[in-house]
Each structure stands twice: as C-alpha cells, then as structure tokens.
mmCIF file of C-alpha atoms in Angstrom:
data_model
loop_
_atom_site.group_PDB
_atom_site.id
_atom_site.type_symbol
_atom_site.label_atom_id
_atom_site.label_comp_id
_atom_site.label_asym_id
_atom_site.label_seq_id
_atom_site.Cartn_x
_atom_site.Cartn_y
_atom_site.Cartn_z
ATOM 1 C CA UNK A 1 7.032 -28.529 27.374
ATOM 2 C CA UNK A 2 5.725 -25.004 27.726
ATOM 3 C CA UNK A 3 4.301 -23.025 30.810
ATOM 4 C CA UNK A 4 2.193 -19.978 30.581
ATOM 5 C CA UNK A 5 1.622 -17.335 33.416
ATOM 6 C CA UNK A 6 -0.846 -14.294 32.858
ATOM 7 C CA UNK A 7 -0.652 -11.224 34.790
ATOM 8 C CA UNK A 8 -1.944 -7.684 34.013
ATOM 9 C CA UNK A 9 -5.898 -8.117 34.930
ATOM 10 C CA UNK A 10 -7.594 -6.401 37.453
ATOM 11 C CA UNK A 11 -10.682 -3.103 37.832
ATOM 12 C CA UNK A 12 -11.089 -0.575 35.553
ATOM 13 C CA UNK A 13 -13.567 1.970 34.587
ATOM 14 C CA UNK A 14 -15.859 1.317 31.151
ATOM 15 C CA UNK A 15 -13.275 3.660 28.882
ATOM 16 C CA UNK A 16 -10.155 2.562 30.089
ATOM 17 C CA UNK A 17 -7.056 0.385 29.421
ATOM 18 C CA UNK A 18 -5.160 -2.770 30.544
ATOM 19 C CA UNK A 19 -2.344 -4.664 29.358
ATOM 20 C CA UNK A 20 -2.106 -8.463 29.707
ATOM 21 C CA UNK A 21 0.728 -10.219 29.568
ATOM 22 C CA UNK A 22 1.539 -14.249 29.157
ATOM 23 C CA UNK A 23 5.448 -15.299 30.307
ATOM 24 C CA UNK A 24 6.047 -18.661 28.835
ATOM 25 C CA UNK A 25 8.450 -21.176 29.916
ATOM 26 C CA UNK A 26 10.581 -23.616 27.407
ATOM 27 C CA UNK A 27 12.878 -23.705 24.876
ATOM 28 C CA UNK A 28 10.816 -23.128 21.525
ATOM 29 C CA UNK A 29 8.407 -20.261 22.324
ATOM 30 C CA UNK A 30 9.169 -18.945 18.860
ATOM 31 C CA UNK A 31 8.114 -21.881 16.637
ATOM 32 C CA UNK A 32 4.591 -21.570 18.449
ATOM 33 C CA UNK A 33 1.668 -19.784 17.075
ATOM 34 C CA UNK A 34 0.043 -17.702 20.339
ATOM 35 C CA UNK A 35 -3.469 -17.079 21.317
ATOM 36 C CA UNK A 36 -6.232 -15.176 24.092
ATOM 37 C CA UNK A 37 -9.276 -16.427 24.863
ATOM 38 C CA UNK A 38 -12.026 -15.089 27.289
ATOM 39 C CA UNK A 39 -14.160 -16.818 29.604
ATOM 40 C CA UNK A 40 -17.590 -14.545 31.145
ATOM 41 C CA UNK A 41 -19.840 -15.963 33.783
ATOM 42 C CA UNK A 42 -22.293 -18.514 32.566
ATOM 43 C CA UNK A 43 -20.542 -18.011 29.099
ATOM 44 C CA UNK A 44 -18.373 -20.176 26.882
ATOM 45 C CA UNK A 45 -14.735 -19.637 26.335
ATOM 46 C CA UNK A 46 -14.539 -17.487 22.813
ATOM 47 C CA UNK A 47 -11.639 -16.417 21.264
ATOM 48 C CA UNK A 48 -10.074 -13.132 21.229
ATOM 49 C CA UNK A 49 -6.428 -12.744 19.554
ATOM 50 C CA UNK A 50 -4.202 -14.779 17.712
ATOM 51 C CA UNK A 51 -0.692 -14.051 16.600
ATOM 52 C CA UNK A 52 1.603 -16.093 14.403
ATOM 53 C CA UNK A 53 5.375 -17.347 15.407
ATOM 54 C CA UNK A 54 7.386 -14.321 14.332
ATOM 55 C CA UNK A 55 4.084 -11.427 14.928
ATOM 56 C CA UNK A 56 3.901 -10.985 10.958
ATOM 57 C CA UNK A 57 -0.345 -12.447 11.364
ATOM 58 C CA UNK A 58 -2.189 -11.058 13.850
ATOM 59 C CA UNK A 59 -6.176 -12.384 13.349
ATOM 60 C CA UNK A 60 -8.959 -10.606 16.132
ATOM 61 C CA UNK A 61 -12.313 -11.797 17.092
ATOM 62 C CA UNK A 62 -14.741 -9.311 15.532
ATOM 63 C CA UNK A 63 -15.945 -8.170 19.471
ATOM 64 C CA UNK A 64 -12.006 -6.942 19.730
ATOM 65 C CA UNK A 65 -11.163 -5.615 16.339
ATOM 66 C CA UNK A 66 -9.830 -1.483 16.382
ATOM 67 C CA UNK A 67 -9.529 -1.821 20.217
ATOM 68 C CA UNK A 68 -7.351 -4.862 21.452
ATOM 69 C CA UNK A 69 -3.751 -5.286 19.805
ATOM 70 C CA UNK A 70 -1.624 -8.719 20.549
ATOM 71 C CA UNK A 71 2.072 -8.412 20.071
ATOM 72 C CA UNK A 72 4.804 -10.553 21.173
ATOM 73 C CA UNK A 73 8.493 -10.535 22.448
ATOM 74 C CA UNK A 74 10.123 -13.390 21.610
ATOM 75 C CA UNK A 75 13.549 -12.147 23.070
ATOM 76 C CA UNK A 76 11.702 -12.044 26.530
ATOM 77 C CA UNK A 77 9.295 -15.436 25.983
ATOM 78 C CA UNK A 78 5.903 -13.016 26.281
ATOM 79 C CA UNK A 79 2.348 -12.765 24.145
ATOM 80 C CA UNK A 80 1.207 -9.460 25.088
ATOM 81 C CA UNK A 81 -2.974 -8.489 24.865
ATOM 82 C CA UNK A 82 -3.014 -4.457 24.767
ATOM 83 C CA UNK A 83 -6.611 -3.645 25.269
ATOM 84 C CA UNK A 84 -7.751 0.166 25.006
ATOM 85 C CA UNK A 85 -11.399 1.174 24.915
ATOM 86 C CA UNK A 86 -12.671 -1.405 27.739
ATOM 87 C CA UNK A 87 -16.687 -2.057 28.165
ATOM 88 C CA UNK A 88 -18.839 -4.056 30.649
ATOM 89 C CA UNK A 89 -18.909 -7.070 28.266
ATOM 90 C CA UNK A 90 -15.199 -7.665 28.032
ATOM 91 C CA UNK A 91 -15.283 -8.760 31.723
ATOM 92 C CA UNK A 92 -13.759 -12.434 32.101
ATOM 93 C CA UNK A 93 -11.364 -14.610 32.757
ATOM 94 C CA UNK A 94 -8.791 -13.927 30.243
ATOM 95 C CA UNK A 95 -6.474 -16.876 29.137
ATOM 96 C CA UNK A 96 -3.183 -17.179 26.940
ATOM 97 C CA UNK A 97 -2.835 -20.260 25.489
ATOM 98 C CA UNK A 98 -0.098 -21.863 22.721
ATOM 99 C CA UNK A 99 0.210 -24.378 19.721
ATOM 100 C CA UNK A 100 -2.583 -23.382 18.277
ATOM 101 C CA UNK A 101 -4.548 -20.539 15.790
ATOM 102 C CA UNK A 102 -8.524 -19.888 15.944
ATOM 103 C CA UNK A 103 -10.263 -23.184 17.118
ATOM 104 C CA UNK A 104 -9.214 -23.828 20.865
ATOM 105 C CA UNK A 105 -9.349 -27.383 20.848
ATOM 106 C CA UNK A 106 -6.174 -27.016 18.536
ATOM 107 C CA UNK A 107 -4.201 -25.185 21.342
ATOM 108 C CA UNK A 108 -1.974 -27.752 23.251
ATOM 109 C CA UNK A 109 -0.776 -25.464 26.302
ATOM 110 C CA UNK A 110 -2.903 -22.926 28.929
ATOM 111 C CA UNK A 111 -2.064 -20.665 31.224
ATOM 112 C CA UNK A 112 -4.293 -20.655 34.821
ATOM 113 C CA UNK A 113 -5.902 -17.150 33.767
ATOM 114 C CA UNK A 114 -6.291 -13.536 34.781
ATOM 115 C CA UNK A 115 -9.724 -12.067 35.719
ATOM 116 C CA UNK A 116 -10.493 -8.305 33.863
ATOM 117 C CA UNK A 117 -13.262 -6.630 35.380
ATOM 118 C CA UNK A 118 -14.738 -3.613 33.231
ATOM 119 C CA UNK A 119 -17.374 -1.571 35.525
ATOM 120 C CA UNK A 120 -19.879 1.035 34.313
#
C-alpha cells in the first residue's frame, strides 16, 4: 500500500549538515503518522523523529533534540529529516518508516535505507 525511498545520506565532516528525504508511494500518505530510525554497526535500530499526519506533533529522541528537525510535504508525498550539528555517533543507516509513532514494531511500512557517515 505504501513505498518509501530515502535519499540524502552520504560523508560529512563532524559539524556539518545533511538533509534526508523519504518519497512515498500511495494514495493516503496524509492519514499516516511518519517516522526515522537509525541503525549503527553492532547497534540496535533506535528511534530518531516522529511526525504526526498533518506536521502539527513532531516528538525527537533525546540524542537528536535542538539539532535534527522532521517536516513533511504532503503536497509532494515526502518526510523530510533536516539534521544540522552532525557528530561521529550519528553515523548509521538511516530509515523512514510509516503507520506508526515511537515503538517500531508499530510501524507497518520501511523504506531500504540511506547510510550517513559523520567523520572526525
């Protein structure tokens, strides 16, 4: 029913800023609730952002809070991830996921991920 595709990761210096962004496919993007989560080596997947169907609730991880912002576009079917401040430790797979809020067995959809690498 709905397919997510992240783009937006890559290398960047300890200091700096990405953008991530998830396009979903299907027809009721705007009734869903929209998450990130992170995956680091030899970690487990945590969650980062959440953001409610209209973008009115916003909820962070406390690892994230005063430096990432999630924002959507429900015009143009994206979840956006607007991270500023990057460190070492925010390297991962990022992932955008739907249907969902905090826990992540409650999300129904995933997208295939985006890797951030934050160097020193």
């Amino acid at each position: 029913q709905v397919q997510l595709v992240e783009s937006g990761g890559g290398l960047v210096q300890a200091g700096g800023s990405l953008r991530l962004s998830c396009a979903a496919s299907g027809r009721s993007f705007s009734s869903y609730a929209m998450g990130w989560f992170r995956q680091a080596p030899g970690n487990e997947r945590e969650f980062v952002a959440a953001i409610n169907w209209n973008g009115g609730i916003t909820y962070y991880a406390d690892s994230v809070k005063g430096r990432f912002t999630i924002s959507r576009d429900n015009a143009k079917n994206t979840v956006y991830l607007q991270m500023n401040s990057l460190k070492p430790e925010d390297t991962a797979v990022y992932y955008c996921a739907a249907g969902g809020w905090i826990r992540q067995d409650d999300y129904d959809y995933w997208g295939q991920g985006t890797q951030v690498t934050v160097s020193s």
